Amino acid sequence: MADLQDDIPRTTEVGEDDGLPDDPFRLPPGDLPAGDAPEGEVSAGDLLERARALLAGHPVADGYSGLPWALRHLPGYDLQLGEAAVDTDLPRMRAGHVGALFWSLHLPEGPAGERPVAATLEQLDLVRSVVETHPEGLRLVRTAGQVIDARNRGRVAVLLGPAHGAALDGSLAVLRVLHALGLRVLTLAGTAWAGESGLTRFGEEVVREMNRLGVLADVTGAGPATVQRTLALSKTPVLCTRSAARALRPHPANLSDDLLAALGGAKGLCMVPLTAEQTGPAVPDVADHLDHVRDVAGPECVGLSGTYDSGAVHPRELADASRYPHLIAELLRRGWSETELSLLTWGNVQRVLRSADFTARAAQHRREAPTLRIGDLDPDAP
């Protein structure tokens, strides 16, 4: 399977050779050392310790990891002891207090993208193999309750998704098969049934069936019409697994304030990516986006998306999965409350998963599984 794509590029940290200090809160030469903050101010070291203490109780549920695809290109790896060739391994997740991880099944450019069903199934198979070979550190889960159980047992909970909507091959039956294999999140953008003009009739049926199954809709990169229609139609919260604030950085995957407000009104979740391209080159830039999403959409609408091992360039001081305490320390410095931070790191993802589980149980009593294909509803679809 490794011949499906050229080697994935090594993830780069912005400014990794620019001589900046490792600690983002370290004062420049000539200023007071971190332990000697002026009276009434909290030192950088104290903030970092508070961040670690908070994360010990409310770990990070990371909304997007490209680890499965990155591992395909390694001749061997050991995530239990540590793996220098990737950004995410168990020692770094423990240092970063990562309690749950959404493993992306997205398709790369190239031949694999031309055979989406098979490529997605191959990645599902790889994820299962990785989890099975690291039983002391990882656990494959499906529900909110299983996430909690994995955490209580000292494992990182692995949730499958997002996968690309192309993996359905225009069939609701394929969606059900992927869900039976553990899929929890599906990205709608980039499909014939979720374009710039919104959801087609088949696209609406996909969202309804996702609700019935408990698969969450990811509208990252979708046009405003698709986002708005999905928010109106879905009975479960909608995700943006890799979206920040377009008002601060005009990236096409970032959300306008109107869409952020609509997402917040629908109790959805915007998971802000830790990438230089979308959020900026340093920790304060990422924090600015988190501030903005919280202020526009509400504290119950904001989450974190590391996007590690995806080939993305990361901000300074956020090079790998161990660095979350430094981001949380910056938010503490800005006055985020413990309640807001617990929602950001853990609580909001748990709420969304619980809502999807509850809605699915109720919907399965009211709605039978449809057998539609895209041609049945969208006869002009390619």
XYZ file of C-alpha atoms in Angstrom:
382
model
C 0.000 0.000 0.000
C 2.959 2.305 0.469
C 3.172 2.838 -3.298
C -0.110 4.734 -3.346
C 1.561 8.050 -2.617
C 5.015 9.564 -2.494
C 6.482 9.822 0.975
C 4.525 12.208 3.127
C 6.509 15.367 3.874
C 7.955 15.691 7.333
C 5.975 18.099 9.467
C 7.803 21.362 9.957
C 7.670 23.788 12.822
C 7.642 27.443 11.864
C 10.891 29.076 12.877
C 12.455 25.862 14.156
C 15.908 27.168 13.170
C 15.389 30.783 14.138
C 17.061 30.507 17.547
C 13.915 31.181 19.547
C 13.808 29.738 23.075
C 11.884 26.517 23.692
C 9.568 28.066 26.251
C 7.072 30.467 24.631
C 6.700 32.315 27.917
C 10.426 32.814 28.514
C 11.238 36.490 28.793
C 13.861 37.989 26.500
C 17.379 38.705 27.832
C 17.453 41.571 30.260
C 13.892 41.109 31.504
C 12.853 39.459 34.740
C 13.293 35.657 34.840
C 10.080 33.641 34.707
C 10.160 32.934 38.440
C 10.429 36.617 39.378
C 7.189 38.055 38.005
C 6.160 41.442 39.386
C 3.888 41.363 42.410
C 0.303 40.545 41.393
C 1.333 38.795 38.172
C 1.598 35.053 37.683
C 4.912 33.745 36.387
C 5.213 31.741 33.184
C 6.329 28.707 35.145
C 3.287 28.905 37.406
C 0.979 29.194 34.390
C 2.521 26.114 32.832
C 2.082 24.136 36.048
C -1.545 25.278 36.290
C -2.070 24.231 32.688
C -0.689 20.754 33.334
C -2.818 20.372 36.456
C -5.945 21.372 34.551
C -5.154 18.988 31.686
C -4.645 16.154 34.154
C -8.343 16.451 34.952
C -9.579 17.579 31.538
C -7.317 16.078 28.863
C -7.262 17.081 25.212
C -9.655 15.482 22.758
C -7.707 16.185 19.564
C -10.021 16.598 16.571
C -7.679 15.642 13.737
C -4.575 13.467 13.443
C -2.963 12.299 10.210
C -1.004 9.552 11.975
C -2.497 6.556 10.088
C -1.302 7.785 6.703
C 2.078 8.878 8.080
C 2.716 5.411 9.518
C 2.150 3.773 6.126
C 5.473 5.160 4.958
C 7.579 3.842 7.826
C 9.287 0.439 7.602
C 8.696 0.009 11.327
C 7.576 2.037 14.323
C 7.003 1.809 18.063
C 4.524 4.340 19.400
C 4.844 2.921 22.913
C 8.534 3.786 23.359
C 8.506 6.800 21.038
C 8.825 7.391 17.328
C 10.961 10.287 16.090
C 9.682 10.015 12.511
C 6.189 11.260 13.463
C 4.704 14.023 15.611
C 2.498 11.744 17.700
C 3.493 8.848 19.925
C 2.431 7.683 23.352
C 5.169 9.441 25.386
C 4.367 12.755 23.705
C 0.618 12.262 24.076
C 1.122 11.613 27.773
C 3.282 14.738 28.096
C 0.628 16.724 26.240
C -2.230 15.153 28.228
C -4.030 13.881 25.113
C -6.937 11.674 26.173
C -8.713 11.137 22.849
C -7.706 11.389 19.219
C -9.707 11.486 15.996
C -7.651 9.602 13.400
C -8.204 10.981 9.930
C -9.022 8.597 7.086
C -8.812 11.341 4.490
C -7.572 10.450 1.036
C -4.292 11.807 -0.334
C -3.691 13.209 -3.773
C -2.677 10.630 -6.341
C -3.758 7.078 -7.150
C -5.336 6.379 -3.750
C -7.741 9.270 -4.258
C -8.985 7.591 -7.420
C -10.069 4.473 -5.514
C -11.653 6.068 -2.436
C -13.569 3.109 -1.020
C -10.619 0.719 -1.137
C -8.163 3.346 0.144
C -10.446 4.180 3.081
C -10.856 0.508 3.961
C -7.093 0.046 3.822
C -6.634 2.905 6.283
C -9.296 1.417 8.560
C -7.383 -1.849 8.493
C -4.130 -0.048 9.338
C -5.727 1.782 12.282
C -6.981 -1.471 13.732
C -3.511 -2.983 13.358
C -1.831 -0.005 15.064
C -4.256 -0.096 17.995
C -3.945 -3.872 18.378
C -0.143 -3.656 18.516
C -0.256 -0.949 21.220
C -2.894 -2.311 23.645
C -1.301 -0.732 26.710
C -1.632 2.763 25.304
C -4.439 2.880 22.728
C -8.041 1.762 22.600
C -10.369 1.926 19.597
C -13.713 3.387 20.720
C -17.086 4.320 19.234
C -19.148 6.023 21.945
C -18.779 8.765 24.532
C -18.992 6.138 27.288
C -16.159 4.148 25.745
C -14.028 7.308 25.577
C -14.470 7.760 29.334
C -13.737 4.081 29.984
C -10.536 4.249 27.934
C -9.403 7.300 29.876
C -10.152 5.612 33.205
C -8.018 2.672 32.105
C -5.100 4.907 31.151
C -5.516 4.500 27.385
C -5.805 7.125 24.670
C -9.211 6.752 23.033
C -8.970 6.468 19.232
C -12.029 7.532 17.224
C -12.214 6.823 13.498
C -12.670 9.804 11.221
C -13.063 12.087 9.565
C -13.215 10.140 6.324
C -13.847 11.820 2.981
C -17.400 11.731 1.640
C -16.050 10.297 -1.606
C -15.557 7.037 0.300
C -19.323 6.449 0.119
C -19.146 6.031 -3.654
C -22.635 7.507 -3.833
C -24.202 4.748 -1.722
C -25.880 4.873 1.692
C -25.142 1.165 2.074
C -21.406 1.920 1.992
C -21.944 4.539 4.706
C -23.535 1.861 6.888
C -20.656 -0.529 6.282
C -18.099 2.135 7.227
C -20.083 2.929 10.366
C -20.188 -0.775 11.262
C -16.381 -0.738 11.020
C -16.232 2.146 13.482
C -16.464 5.379 11.461
C -17.653 8.343 13.559
C -16.992 11.442 11.381
C -17.522 12.077 7.647
C -16.370 15.179 5.728
C -19.002 16.430 3.288
C -16.968 18.940 1.241
C -15.545 17.962 -2.112
C -18.363 15.615 -3.122
C -20.903 15.823 -5.941
C -23.698 16.009 -3.381
C -22.319 18.801 -1.148
C -21.116 21.552 -3.473
C -21.112 25.330 -3.530
C -24.878 25.428 -4.125
C -25.550 23.313 -1.036
C -26.696 19.767 -0.417
C -28.417 17.897 -3.224
C -31.359 15.590 -2.504
C -28.931 12.708 -2.078
C -26.733 14.869 0.162
C -29.680 15.526 2.442
C -30.333 11.785 2.658
C -26.675 11.258 3.581
C -27.022 13.684 6.509
C -30.261 12.050 7.680
C -28.670 8.594 7.558
C -25.588 9.880 9.384
C -27.898 11.114 12.147
C -29.593 7.715 12.287
C -26.255 5.939 12.584
C -24.489 8.400 14.883
C -21.887 9.539 12.336
C -20.998 13.209 12.790
C -20.980 15.602 9.831
C -17.758 17.547 9.231
C -18.296 20.662 7.088
C -14.666 21.821 7.019
C -13.986 23.439 3.645
C -17.641 23.323 2.569
C -19.324 26.312 0.950
C -21.611 28.534 3.046
C -24.752 27.056 1.471
C -23.711 23.524 2.422
C -22.777 24.604 5.944
C -26.070 26.412 6.480
C -28.193 23.589 5.067
C -26.343 20.954 7.100
C -26.823 22.985 10.280
C -30.536 23.319 9.551
C -31.033 19.651 8.656
C -28.859 17.772 11.131
C -30.404 16.657 14.409
C -26.949 16.215 15.915
C -24.186 18.805 16.366
C -22.122 19.567 13.257
C -18.317 19.676 13.346
C -15.669 21.737 11.653
C -12.662 19.558 12.386
C -10.075 22.018 11.007
C -11.487 25.562 10.931
C -10.339 28.803 12.524
C -11.562 32.417 12.235
C -11.577 33.907 8.749
C -11.789 37.390 10.274
C -8.229 36.878 11.559
C -6.794 34.816 8.705
C -8.540 34.471 5.312
C -7.913 30.780 4.732
C -10.614 28.995 2.669
C -11.207 26.418 5.423
C -11.676 29.108 8.079
C -15.173 30.284 8.985
C -16.692 33.730 8.640
C -18.242 35.288 11.732
C -21.721 34.655 10.304
C -21.008 30.933 9.976
C -19.332 30.809 13.389
C -22.411 32.381 14.947
C -24.664 29.928 13.099
C -22.512 26.990 14.227
C -22.686 28.193 17.808
C -26.439 28.668 17.585
C -26.792 25.060 16.423
C -24.549 23.799 19.272
C -21.926 22.647 16.778
C -18.181 22.545 17.332
C -15.372 24.478 15.635
C -12.079 22.672 16.231
C -9.285 25.181 15.709
C -6.238 23.700 13.936
C -2.698 24.209 15.199
C -1.294 25.065 11.774
C 0.689 28.120 10.754
C -1.254 28.426 7.506
C -4.651 28.692 9.183
C -3.905 30.222 12.566
C -0.475 31.865 12.379
C 3.165 31.187 13.254
C 3.124 31.394 17.073
C 1.175 30.391 20.176
C -0.418 33.847 20.644
C -1.767 33.658 17.085
C -3.519 30.357 17.814
C -4.849 31.817 21.062
C -6.244 34.808 19.136
C -8.316 32.427 17.000
C -9.535 30.537 20.055
C -10.506 33.851 21.685
C -12.377 34.899 18.559
C -14.287 31.638 18.111
C -15.231 31.639 21.792
C -16.423 35.231 21.635
C -18.441 34.824 18.414
C -19.784 31.273 18.728
C -19.611 30.721 22.479
C -17.384 28.646 24.789
C -19.415 25.495 24.030
C -18.515 25.757 20.333
C -14.719 25.692 20.442
C -12.321 22.748 20.431
C -8.767 21.803 19.451
C -7.429 20.110 16.348
C -3.715 19.339 16.439
C -3.533 18.302 12.754
C -0.266 16.586 13.608
C 1.259 14.153 11.099
C -0.807 15.703 8.323
C 2.101 17.415 6.559
C 1.020 20.802 7.923
C 3.493 23.392 9.204
C 2.933 24.065 12.896
C 3.360 27.258 14.918
C 6.439 27.833 17.018
C 6.320 25.936 20.318
C 3.530 23.641 19.063
C 5.675 21.213 17.074
C 4.129 17.978 18.337
C 1.441 16.441 20.544
C 3.398 17.115 23.747
C 3.003 20.889 23.522
C -0.636 21.405 24.498
C 0.228 22.665 28.022
C 1.983 25.671 26.481
C -1.158 26.662 24.592
C -3.342 26.214 27.663
C -0.897 28.314 29.714
C -1.305 31.149 27.211
C -5.094 30.920 27.514
C -4.817 30.997 31.306
C -2.692 34.123 30.977
C -5.492 35.669 28.921
C -8.062 34.973 31.599
C -9.842 31.870 30.334
C -11.692 30.250 33.219
C -11.202 26.635 34.239
C -14.748 25.894 33.068
C -14.068 27.360 29.621
C -10.807 25.452 29.319
C -12.383 22.167 30.400
C -14.992 22.606 27.656
C -12.319 23.481 25.106
C -10.113 20.477 25.795
C -12.578 17.727 26.677
C -16.149 18.682 27.541
C -17.341 19.926 24.160
C -16.248 16.776 22.319
C -17.939 14.627 24.962
C -21.155 16.622 24.586
C -21.153 16.197 20.802
C -20.497 12.455 21.011
C -23.209 11.946 23.634
C -25.689 13.915 21.543
C -24.930 11.838 18.445
C -25.267 8.581 20.406
C -28.622 9.629 21.904
C -30.047 10.873 18.607
C -29.002 7.690 16.806
C -30.705 5.455 19.364
C -33.929 7.418 19.021
C -33.803 7.660 15.219
C -33.260 3.939 14.722
C -36.695 3.315 16.239
C -38.350 5.740 13.811
C -36.438 5.348 10.532
C -35.486 2.234 8.621
C -32.225 1.992 6.718
C -32.695 3.408 3.194
C -31.094 1.623 0.247
C -30.682 4.672 -2.002
C -27.808 5.412 -4.345
C -26.961 8.840 -5.685
C -28.531 8.134 -9.094
C -31.901 7.491 -7.447
C -32.155 11.104 -6.241
C -29.593 13.025 -8.333
C -29.934 11.582 -11.848
C -27.613 14.212 -13.313
C -24.798 13.510 -10.854
C -21.463 12.508 -12.436
